[in-house]
Tab-separated table of C-alpha atoms and ligand atoms in Angstrom:
chain	number	residue	atom	x	y	z
A	800	UNK	CA	0.081	-0.027	-0.133
A	801	UNK	CA	2.776	2.253	1.352
A	802	UNK	CA	4.746	1.675	-2.050
A	803	UNK	CA	1.769	2.184	-4.311
A	804	UNK	CA	1.303	5.496	-2.455
A	805	UNK	CA	4.773	6.338	-3.004
A	806	UNK	CA	4.470	5.492	-6.997
A	807	UNK	CA	1.218	7.339	-7.082
A	808	UNK	CA	2.921	10.400	-5.915
A	809	UNK	CA	5.924	10.481	-8.341
A	810	UNK	CA	3.781	9.464	-10.979
A	811	UNK	CA	1.855	12.775	-9.757
A	812	UNK	CA	5.439	14.429	-9.590
A	813	UNK	CA	6.593	13.874	-13.257
A	814	UNK	CA	3.072	14.874	-14.635
A	815	UNK	CA	3.178	18.117	-12.710
A	816	UNK	CA	7.075	18.682	-13.745
A	817	UNK	CA	5.920	17.842	-17.386
A	818	UNK	CA	3.105	20.176	-17.106
A	819	UNK	CA	5.336	23.144	-15.714
A	820	UNK	CA	8.083	22.602	-18.384
A	821	UNK	CA	5.539	22.859	-21.313
A	822	UNK	CA	3.891	25.833	-19.475
A	823	UNK	CA	7.701	27.489	-19.448
A	824	UNK	CA	8.048	26.614	-23.128
A	825	UNK	CA	4.923	27.590	-24.349
A	826	UNK	CA	4.457	30.858	-26.503
A	827	UNK	CA	3.613	33.834	-23.955
A	828	UNK	CA	0.231	35.064	-24.561
A	829	UNK	CA	0.025	36.528	-28.106
A	830	UNK	CA	3.575	35.878	-29.055
A	831	UNK	CA	3.932	33.752	-32.399
A	832	UNK	CA	7.138	31.648	-32.633
A	833	UNK	CA	7.744	31.275	-29.271
A	834	UNK	CA	9.751	33.181	-26.292
A	835	UNK	CA	13.144	33.174	-28.096
A	836	UNK	CA	13.864	35.370	-31.113
A	837	UNK	CA	13.922	34.155	-34.470
A	838	UNK	CA	17.201	34.672	-35.763
A	839	UNK	CA	19.661	35.208	-33.162
A	840	UNK	CA	22.795	37.671	-33.850
A	841	UNK	CA	21.429	38.916	-37.329
A	842	UNK	CA	20.158	42.469	-35.759
A	843	UNK	CA	21.414	44.015	-32.567
A	844	UNK	CA	19.874	47.034	-33.797
A	845	UNK	CA	17.378	48.044	-36.252
A	846	UNK	CA	18.627	47.248	-39.884
A	847	UNK	CA	19.085	50.192	-41.853
A	848	UNK	CA	19.251	50.397	-45.681
A	849	UNK	CA	17.443	51.217	-48.979
A	850	UNK	CA	14.497	49.744	-50.737
A	851	UNK	CA	13.483	49.784	-54.355
A	852	UNK	CA	9.753	49.948	-53.859
A	853	UNK	CA	9.062	53.494	-53.018
A	854	UNK	CA	10.994	55.107	-56.061
A	855	UNK	CA	10.911	52.315	-58.776
A	856	UNK	CA	8.213	49.958	-58.091
A	857	UNK	CA	7.643	47.313	-60.621
A	858	UNK	CA	10.082	48.459	-63.143
A	859	UNK	CA	12.985	48.253	-61.169
A	860	UNK	CA	16.202	47.567	-63.373
A	861	UNK	CA	20.014	46.561	-62.570
A	862	UNK	CA	21.132	49.881	-63.366
A	863	UNK	CA	19.016	51.864	-61.138
A	864	UNK	CA	20.119	49.483	-58.615
A	865	UNK	CA	23.697	49.776	-59.223
A	866	UNK	CA	23.019	53.380	-59.486
A	867	UNK	CA	21.761	53.817	-55.548
A	868	UNK	CA	24.456	51.449	-54.377
A	869	UNK	CA	26.997	53.985	-55.841
A	870	UNK	CA	25.128	56.836	-54.445
A	871	UNK	CA	24.682	55.403	-50.928
A	872	UNK	CA	28.492	55.523	-50.972
A	873	UNK	CA	29.089	58.785	-52.401
A	874	UNK	CA	26.629	60.426	-50.452
A	875	UNK	CA	28.115	59.232	-46.887
A	876	UNK	CA	24.665	57.342	-46.124
A	877	UNK	CA	26.427	53.749	-46.116
A	878	UNK	CA	28.978	55.306	-43.723
A	879	UNK	CA	26.503	56.624	-41.770
A	880	UNK	CA	24.962	53.236	-41.170
A	881	UNK	CA	22.665	52.483	-44.157
A	882	UNK	CA	23.865	49.025	-45.556
A	883	UNK	CA	21.215	47.062	-46.580
A	884	UNK	CA	20.432	47.326	-50.444
A	885	UNK	CA	16.931	45.400	-50.876
A	886	UNK	CA	15.458	44.964	-54.079
A	887	UNK	CA	11.888	44.616	-53.706
A	888	UNK	CA	9.369	42.844	-55.937
A	889	UNK	CA	9.484	42.558	-59.785
A	890	UNK	CA	13.413	41.536	-59.745
A	891	UNK	CA	12.322	38.017	-60.264
A	892	UNK	CA	11.032	36.360	-63.745
A	893	UNK	CA	7.713	35.187	-64.205
A	894	UNK	CA	8.490	31.944	-64.127
A	895	UNK	CA	10.854	29.788	-62.242
A	896	UNK	CA	13.599	27.777	-64.143
A	897	UNK	CA	13.291	24.468	-65.413
A	898	UNK	CA	14.764	22.749	-61.894
A	899	UNK	CA	12.386	24.998	-59.766
A	900	UNK	CA	14.718	27.797	-58.696
A	901	UNK	CA	13.667	31.455	-58.780
A	902	UNK	CA	15.510	33.484	-61.192
A	903	UNK	CA	16.232	37.084	-62.170
A	904	UNK	CA	14.045	38.876	-64.897
A	905	UNK	CA	16.311	38.288	-67.808
A	906	UNK	CA	15.797	41.577	-69.319
A	907	UNK	CA	15.596	44.052	-66.495
A	908	UNK	CA	18.315	42.380	-64.586
A	909	UNK	CA	20.607	40.796	-67.309
A	910	UNK	CA	23.622	40.130	-65.074
A	911	UNK	CA	21.746	38.262	-62.757
A	912	UNK	CA	21.131	38.385	-59.201
A	913	UNK	CA	24.512	36.696	-58.124
A	914	UNK	CA	26.507	39.268	-60.089
A	915	UNK	CA	24.270	42.230	-58.408
A	916	UNK	CA	25.236	40.605	-55.138
A	917	UNK	CA	28.626	40.730	-55.881
A	918	UNK	CA	28.441	44.603	-56.875
A	919	UNK	CA	26.652	45.503	-53.725
A	920	UNK	CA	29.087	43.582	-51.540
A	921	UNK	CA	32.169	44.768	-53.445
A	922	UNK	CA	31.164	48.288	-51.983
A	923	UNK	CA	30.901	47.455	-48.175
A	924	UNK	CA	27.032	46.763	-48.596
A	925	UNK	CA	24.808	43.908	-47.580
A	926	UNK	CA	22.028	42.652	-50.058
A	927	UNK	CA	18.369	41.616	-50.127
A	928	UNK	CA	15.853	40.771	-52.214
A	929	UNK	CA	12.057	40.057	-51.649
A	930	UNK	CA	9.868	37.027	-51.745
A	931	UNK	CA	6.112	36.469	-51.983
A	932	UNK	CA	5.196	34.424	-48.916
A	933	UNK	CA	2.170	32.932	-50.549
A	934	UNK	CA	1.882	31.547	-53.667
A	935	UNK	CA	2.478	34.874	-55.603
A	936	UNK	CA	4.179	37.998	-55.416
A	937	UNK	CA	2.337	40.957	-54.612
A	938	UNK	CA	2.220	42.421	-58.146
A	939	UNK	CA	1.021	38.920	-59.131
A	940	UNK	CA	-1.389	38.517	-57.060
A	941	UNK	CA	-2.840	41.919	-57.828
A	942	UNK	CA	-2.365	40.952	-61.791
A	943	UNK	CA	0.113	43.645	-62.601
A	944	UNK	CA	2.999	41.327	-63.168
A	945	UNK	CA	2.597	37.853	-64.947
A	946	UNK	CA	3.235	34.663	-63.159
A	947	UNK	CA	2.848	32.749	-59.697
A	948	UNK	CA	6.435	32.558	-58.270
A	949	UNK	CA	5.851	32.729	-54.261
A	950	UNK	CA	7.342	30.649	-51.839
A	951	UNK	CA	4.869	28.622	-50.362
A	952	UNK	CA	6.273	25.261	-49.803
A	953	UNK	CA	9.530	25.716	-51.484
A	954	UNK	CA	11.225	28.141	-48.911
A	955	UNK	CA	14.089	25.996	-48.256
A	956	UNK	CA	14.857	25.665	-52.000
A	957	UNK	CA	14.443	29.520	-52.310
A	958	UNK	CA	16.145	30.558	-49.162
A	959	UNK	CA	19.427	28.243	-50.643
A	960	UNK	CA	19.099	29.760	-54.272
A	961	UNK	CA	18.984	33.520	-52.285
A	962	UNK	CA	22.189	32.317	-49.903
A	963	UNK	CA	23.723	31.427	-53.316
A	964	UNK	CA	23.470	34.662	-54.408
A	965	UNK	CA	24.881	36.143	-51.397
A	966	UNK	CA	21.504	37.458	-49.914
A	967	UNK	CA	21.708	38.861	-46.441
A	968	UNK	CA	18.343	39.794	-45.997
A	969	UNK	CA	15.099	38.390	-47.012
A	970	UNK	CA	11.690	40.545	-47.356
A	971	UNK	CA	8.585	37.969	-47.300
A	972	UNK	CA	5.301	39.521	-48.248
A	973	UNK	CA	1.992	37.719	-47.854
A	974	UNK	CA	-0.214	39.947	-49.974
A	975	UNK	CA	-2.969	37.632	-50.355
A	976	UNK	CA	-6.455	37.384	-49.209
A	977	UNK	CA	-6.456	33.449	-49.195
A	978	UNK	CA	-5.595	31.950	-46.053
A	979	UNK	CA	-5.970	32.160	-42.091
A	980	UNK	CA	-3.513	33.358	-39.384
A	981	UNK	CA	-2.454	29.594	-39.197
A	982	UNK	CA	-1.475	29.920	-42.757
A	983	UNK	CA	0.426	32.866	-42.428
A	984	UNK	CA	2.227	31.591	-38.962
A	985	UNK	CA	3.012	28.187	-41.083
A	986	UNK	CA	4.280	29.748	-44.206
A	987	UNK	CA	6.232	32.729	-42.132
A	988	UNK	CA	7.792	29.978	-39.734
A	989	UNK	CA	9.145	28.014	-42.790
A	990	UNK	CA	11.043	31.044	-43.915
A	991	UNK	CA	12.139	31.288	-40.597
A	992	UNK	CA	13.521	27.547	-40.195
A	993	UNK	CA	14.980	28.040	-43.692
A	994	UNK	CA	17.215	30.773	-42.582
A	995	UNK	CA	17.895	29.324	-39.299
A	996	UNK	CA	19.829	26.317	-41.339
A	997	UNK	CA	20.803	27.791	-45.068
A	998	UNK	CA	24.415	28.459	-43.587
A	999	UNK	CA	24.132	32.425	-44.119
A	1000	UNK	CA	23.163	34.922	-41.712
A	1001	UNK	CA	20.244	36.682	-42.981
A	1002	UNK	CA	17.631	39.168	-41.670
A	1003	UNK	CA	14.184	37.970	-41.937
A	1004	UNK	CA	11.418	41.032	-42.811
A	1005	UNK	CA	7.946	39.999	-43.127
A	1006	UNK	CA	4.589	41.927	-44.142
A	1007	UNK	CA	1.842	40.018	-42.671
A	1008	UNK	CA	-0.777	42.646	-43.615
A	1009	UNK	CA	-1.092	43.393	-47.746
A	1010	UNK	CA	-4.422	41.614	-48.840
A	1011	UNK	CA	-5.948	40.865	-45.579
A	1012	UNK	CA	-9.377	42.607	-44.497
A	1013	UNK	CA	-9.505	43.782	-40.947
A	1014	UNK	CA	-7.024	44.664	-38.329
A	1015	UNK	CA	-3.700	44.422	-40.006
A	1016	UNK	CA	-2.177	40.665	-38.471
A	1017	UNK	CA	1.003	42.918	-37.953
A	1018	UNK	CA	-0.572	44.723	-35.170
A	1019	UNK	CA	-2.769	42.063	-34.144
A	1020	UNK	CA	0.272	39.509	-33.528
A	1021	UNK	CA	3.478	39.624	-31.742
A	1022	UNK	CA	5.822	37.705	-34.603
A	1023	UNK	CA	8.932	38.446	-32.783
A	1024	UNK	CA	9.735	34.910	-32.378
A	1025	UNK	CA	9.149	34.339	-36.201
A	1026	UNK	CA	10.619	37.320	-37.971
A	1027	UNK	CA	13.833	39.899	-37.490
A	1028	UNK	CA	11.403	42.713	-38.472
A	1029	UNK	CA	7.650	42.893	-38.670
A	1030	UNK	CA	5.872	45.463	-40.549
A	1031	UNK	CA	2.949	46.835	-38.118
A	1032	UNK	CA	0.752	48.299	-40.886
A	1033	UNK	CA	-0.053	48.640	-44.493
A	1034	UNK	CA	2.239	50.542	-46.918
A	1035	UNK	CA	3.210	53.884	-46.074
A	1036	UNK	CA	2.170	57.021	-48.522
A	1037	UNK	CA	4.621	59.709	-48.695
A	1038	UNK	CA	2.609	62.321	-46.862
A	1039	UNK	CA	2.697	63.702	-43.219
A	1040	UNK	CA	-0.859	62.093	-42.486
A	1041	UNK	CA	0.579	58.587	-43.508
A	1042	UNK	CA	3.632	58.991	-41.073
A	1043	UNK	CA	1.526	60.352	-38.262
A	1044	UNK	CA	-0.966	57.804	-38.584
A	1045	UNK	CA	1.668	54.898	-38.750
A	1046	UNK	CA	3.602	56.116	-36.052
A	1047	UNK	CA	0.580	56.244	-33.602
A	1048	UNK	CA	-0.052	52.385	-34.765
A	1049	UNK	CA	3.232	51.163	-33.927
A	1050	UNK	CA	3.531	53.426	-30.759
A	1051	UNK	CA	0.818	51.221	-29.501
A	1052	UNK	CA	3.058	47.741	-29.662
A	1053	UNK	CA	6.116	49.526	-28.564
A	1054	UNK	CA	6.913	46.603	-25.962
A	1055	UNK	CA	7.310	44.208	-28.363
A	1056	UNK	CA	10.837	45.256	-29.613
A	1057	UNK	CA	13.809	43.726	-28.845
A	1058	UNK	CA	17.420	43.073	-30.102
A	1059	UNK	CA	16.632	40.936	-33.110
A	1060	UNK	CA	13.026	41.468	-33.040
A	1061	UNK	CA	11.792	45.310	-34.096
A	1062	UNK	CA	8.356	46.551	-35.211
A	1063	UNK	CA	8.651	47.723	-39.254
A	1064	UNK	CA	6.794	51.066	-39.567
A	1065	UNK	CA	7.623	50.655	-43.393
A	1066	UNK	CA	10.280	52.974	-45.373
A	1067	UNK	CA	11.610	56.455	-44.658
A	1068	UNK	CA	9.597	58.578	-47.155
A	1069	UNK	CA	11.789	61.846	-46.488
A	1070	UNK	CA	12.906	62.792	-50.259
A	1071	UNK	CA	9.461	61.594	-51.477
A	1072	UNK	CA	7.062	65.008	-51.029
A	1073	UNK	CA	7.613	65.463	-47.669
A	1074	UNK	CA	8.768	69.100	-46.188
A	1075	UNK	CA	11.937	69.597	-44.117
A	1076	UNK	CA	10.014	69.670	-40.821
A	1077	UNK	CA	7.872	66.588	-41.866
A	1078	UNK	CA	10.939	64.867	-42.668
A	1079	UNK	CA	12.413	65.435	-39.152
A	1080	UNK	CA	9.558	64.516	-37.868
A	1081	UNK	CA	9.538	61.022	-39.614
A	1082	UNK	CA	13.484	60.831	-38.880
A	1083	UNK	CA	12.787	61.544	-35.140
A	1084	UNK	CA	9.481	59.384	-34.819
A	1085	UNK	CA	11.207	56.541	-36.575
A	1086	UNK	CA	14.247	56.770	-34.299
A	1087	UNK	CA	12.199	56.885	-31.346
A	1088	UNK	CA	10.696	53.637	-32.072
A	1089	UNK	CA	13.969	51.859	-32.954
A	1090	UNK	CA	12.415	51.340	-36.174
A	1091	UNK	CA	14.592	49.534	-39.156
A	1092	UNK	CA	15.517	52.809	-41.460
A	1093	UNK	CA	14.913	51.867	-44.930
A	1094	UNK	CA	15.312	54.704	-47.555
A	1095	UNK	CA	12.186	54.442	-49.764
A	1096	UNK	CA	13.918	57.260	-52.136
A	1097	UNK	CA	15.718	57.688	-55.233
A	1098	UNK	CA	19.014	58.311	-53.641
A	1099	UNK	CA	20.610	59.935	-56.987
A	1100	UNK	CA	18.237	62.764	-56.616
A	1101	UNK	CA	18.370	63.401	-52.875
A	1102	UNK	CA	18.882	66.954	-51.953
A	1103	UNK	CA	21.927	67.458	-49.747
A	1104	UNK	CA	19.528	69.010	-47.025
A	1105	UNK	CA	17.252	65.395	-46.940
A	1106	UNK	CA	20.863	63.424	-46.877
A	1107	UNK	CA	21.682	65.586	-43.790
A	1108	UNK	CA	18.569	64.764	-42.464
A	1109	UNK	CA	18.415	60.860	-42.673
A	1110	UNK	CA	22.393	60.872	-41.717
A	1111	UNK	CA	21.830	62.770	-38.634
A	1112	UNK	CA	24.057	61.174	-36.064
A	1113	UNK	CA	22.366	62.055	-33.249
A	1114	UNK	CA	19.413	60.412	-34.843
A	1115	UNK	CA	21.112	57.435	-35.927
A	1116	UNK	CA	22.791	56.898	-32.573
A	1117	UNK	CA	19.164	57.244	-30.909
A	1118	UNK	CA	17.574	54.619	-33.459
A	1119	UNK	CA	20.426	52.276	-32.943
A	1120	UNK	CA	20.944	52.977	-29.189
A	1121	UNK	CA	22.504	49.004	-27.941
A	1122	UNK	CA	19.027	48.704	-25.322
A	1123	UNK	CA	17.149	48.454	-28.299
A	1124	UNK	CA	13.643	49.510	-26.608
A	1125	UNK	CA	10.926	51.158	-28.393
A	1126	UNK	CA	9.858	54.479	-27.372
A	1127	UNK	CA	5.870	55.273	-26.764
A	1128	UNK	CA	3.627	57.977	-26.092
A	1129	UNK	CA	3.617	59.652	-22.608
A	1130	UNK	CA	0.531	59.064	-20.695
A	1131	UNK	CA	-1.404	58.400	-24.002
A	1132	UNK	CA	-0.059	62.025	-25.344
A	1133	UNK	CA	0.407	61.155	-28.968
A	1134	UNK	CA	2.270	64.863	-29.161
A	1135	UNK	CA	4.894	63.495	-26.533
A	1136	UNK	CA	6.978	60.437	-26.585
A	1137	UNK	CA	9.760	59.336	-24.431
A	1138	UNK	CA	12.421	56.556	-24.891
A	1139	UNK	CA	14.953	55.194	-22.264
A	1140	UNK	CA	18.428	55.523	-23.780
A	1141	UNK	CA	21.914	54.355	-22.738
A	1142	UNK	CA	22.849	53.272	-19.300
A	1143	UNK	CA	20.133	55.704	-17.610
A	1144	UNK	CA	19.392	58.348	-20.450
A	1145	UNK	CA	15.885	59.492	-21.404
A	1146	UNK	CA	14.722	61.162	-24.924
A	1147	UNK	CA	11.934	62.960	-25.458
A	1148	UNK	CA	10.198	63.967	-28.696
A	1149	UNK	CA	7.760	66.611	-28.866
A	1150	UNK	CA	5.720	66.771	-32.524
A	1151	UNK	CA	3.424	69.279	-33.358
A	1152	UNK	CA	0.819	67.889	-35.759
A	1153	UNK	CA	-1.075	71.456	-36.498
A	1154	UNK	CA	-0.430	73.960	-39.095
A	1155	UNK	CA	0.464	76.324	-36.620
A	1156	UNK	CA	3.492	76.608	-34.154
A	1157	UNK	CA	3.114	75.505	-30.953
A	1158	UNK	CA	4.253	75.356	-27.367
A	1159	UNK	CA	4.056	72.041	-26.025
A	1160	UNK	CA	5.090	71.049	-22.894
A	1161	UNK	CA	5.352	67.756	-20.411
A	1162	UNK	CA	5.476	67.508	-16.973
A	1163	UNK	CA	8.676	65.942	-15.294
A	1164	UNK	CA	6.303	63.986	-13.031
A	1165	UNK	CA	4.922	62.070	-15.926
A	1166	UNK	CA	8.936	61.555	-17.233
A	1167	UNK	CA	9.399	59.719	-13.986
A	1168	UNK	CA	11.663	62.777	-13.500
A	1169	UNK	CA	12.067	65.525	-10.421
A	1170	UNK	CA	14.426	68.734	-9.681
A	1171	UNK	CA	15.085	72.057	-10.731
A	1172	UNK	CA	18.439	71.077	-12.631
A	1173	UNK	CA	16.728	69.180	-15.399
A	1174	UNK	CA	17.113	70.337	-18.910
A	1175	UNK	CA	16.856	69.010	-22.407
A	1176	UNK	CA	18.777	69.556	-25.749
A	1177	UNK	CA	17.124	69.444	-28.956
A	1178	UNK	CA	19.395	67.364	-30.834
A	1179	UNK	CA	17.852	69.104	-34.016
A	1180	UNK	CA	19.029	72.768	-33.155
A	1181	UNK	CA	21.253	72.132	-30.077
A	1182	UNK	CA	18.909	74.618	-28.237
A	1183	UNK	CA	18.933	73.881	-24.568
A	1184	UNK	CA	15.414	73.692	-22.676
A	1185	UNK	CA	15.578	74.198	-18.626
A	1186	UNK	CA	12.878	72.547	-16.904
A	1187	UNK	CA	10.460	75.220	-14.965
A	1188	UNK	CA	7.773	74.532	-12.613
A	1189	UNK	CA	8.314	71.102	-12.973
A	1190	UNK	CA	7.788	70.973	-16.814
A	1191	UNK	CA	9.799	70.918	-20.210
A	1192	UNK	CA	8.017	72.986	-22.665
A	1193	UNK	CA	9.241	73.961	-26.242
A	1194	UNK	CA	7.675	76.197	-28.867
A	1195	UNK	CA	7.747	73.545	-31.787
A	1196	UNK	CA	6.988	74.919	-35.587
A	1197	UNK	CA	4.297	73.399	-37.793
A	1198	UNK	CA	4.763	69.627	-38.381
A	1199	UNK	CA	7.973	69.654	-36.999
A	1200	UNK	CA	9.509	67.561	-33.897
A	1201	UNK	CA	11.854	68.774	-31.064
A	1202	UNK	CA	13.743	65.863	-29.805
A	1203	UNK	CA	15.282	66.222	-26.644
A	1204	UNK	CA	17.866	64.396	-24.966
A	1205	UNK	CA	17.814	64.901	-20.790
A	1206	UNK	CA	20.722	66.444	-19.224
B	975	GAL	C1	3.383	45.160	-50.680
B	975	GAL	C2	4.339	45.662	-49.464
B	975	GAL	C3	5.216	46.720	-50.338
B	975	GAL	C4	6.007	46.169	-51.394
B	975	GAL	C5	5.015	45.725	-52.495
B	975	GAL	C6	5.666	44.962	-53.829
B	975	GAL	O1	2.534	43.826	-50.123
B	975	GAL	O2	3.766	46.475	-48.117
B	975	GAL	O3	6.299	47.284	-49.363
B	975	GAL	O4	6.666	45.077	-50.866
B	975	GAL	O5	4.184	44.730	-51.753
B	975	GAL	O6	4.750	44.617	-54.608
């Protein structure tokens, strides 16, 4: 009897431990792909680079990409940190090769992708390519480009092809109204698993949103266990309204950000019609968000003022801060955001979304600060603002952002 009791209690203990272990390794609520990051070590800080989609769309050519590579170098943007050169949709031929491999469009990319990868690497840059996560790429799904060359079911083979061309970055885009959440999880996880074993470190950038009705899946789920960077919203448009709306949406999911797992608010559209103040605002908010900084413009035509904005050292240092936490609105105020930086530092952004100059003020208490000695230096203007009566106040020009580092 006693023995039986001991056996029963051992069995119960084993069962309980199994339950506890299962509970510990299970996904935290809402996080897809598990608690760990998808591809450890590929991106300690948010990836920075250039993407072809905004400036060139589906008519992108090899000559254009080479010219962008040259411009990244000559403008100093490579040395400022913009390293990934990503060729988006339409680089591929509308048919796969006889053996099933993806292949470059022979007319627009006559030298092929391996040669382009070499051109990119020879200039100290990294190489990225777009793929369709479902059965088609986005333009194929929309019927504006022929074929159905999506990677669903052949992720491992496509990862190997991209690796053989020297790719360092894969952008995998859902863009389909076919499929449930489970199908997206399977498709993106297959890419993650393929990149884990392909033998070459690659960033995995995913967009689960396009083609899907309702709340964008990038907002609804934390994909940090599946991808290095995840688009949270649908495509950015080159205007202040779009920049503003996207920043707000991404600010809501700020706690997801960590090393190797970044929320992606889409490309920087500086140079695509944003005014100088709106350009500063986009750069400030993207840096506050610890967002990937992908230039979505024709760099051969970028004005020196815009080059200076996106190359601003303080903004890049903020974006790339090693703590890799995202800033978020202070007490739900969309105008004022704070972000922890460095060992114990703090950055505070104040954005004027109106069309008139505006005095924006934030209480020290809401920033967790006290004392008369607190001051902020606006890193765009180098002006110093001393706290008064327990608050920091800055007059901000219409559409502009003051980015204070607290000293
Ligand atoms: C969209 C995606 C864009 C771009 C485009 C290419 O789904 O959001 O960033 O990749 O497809 O067709």
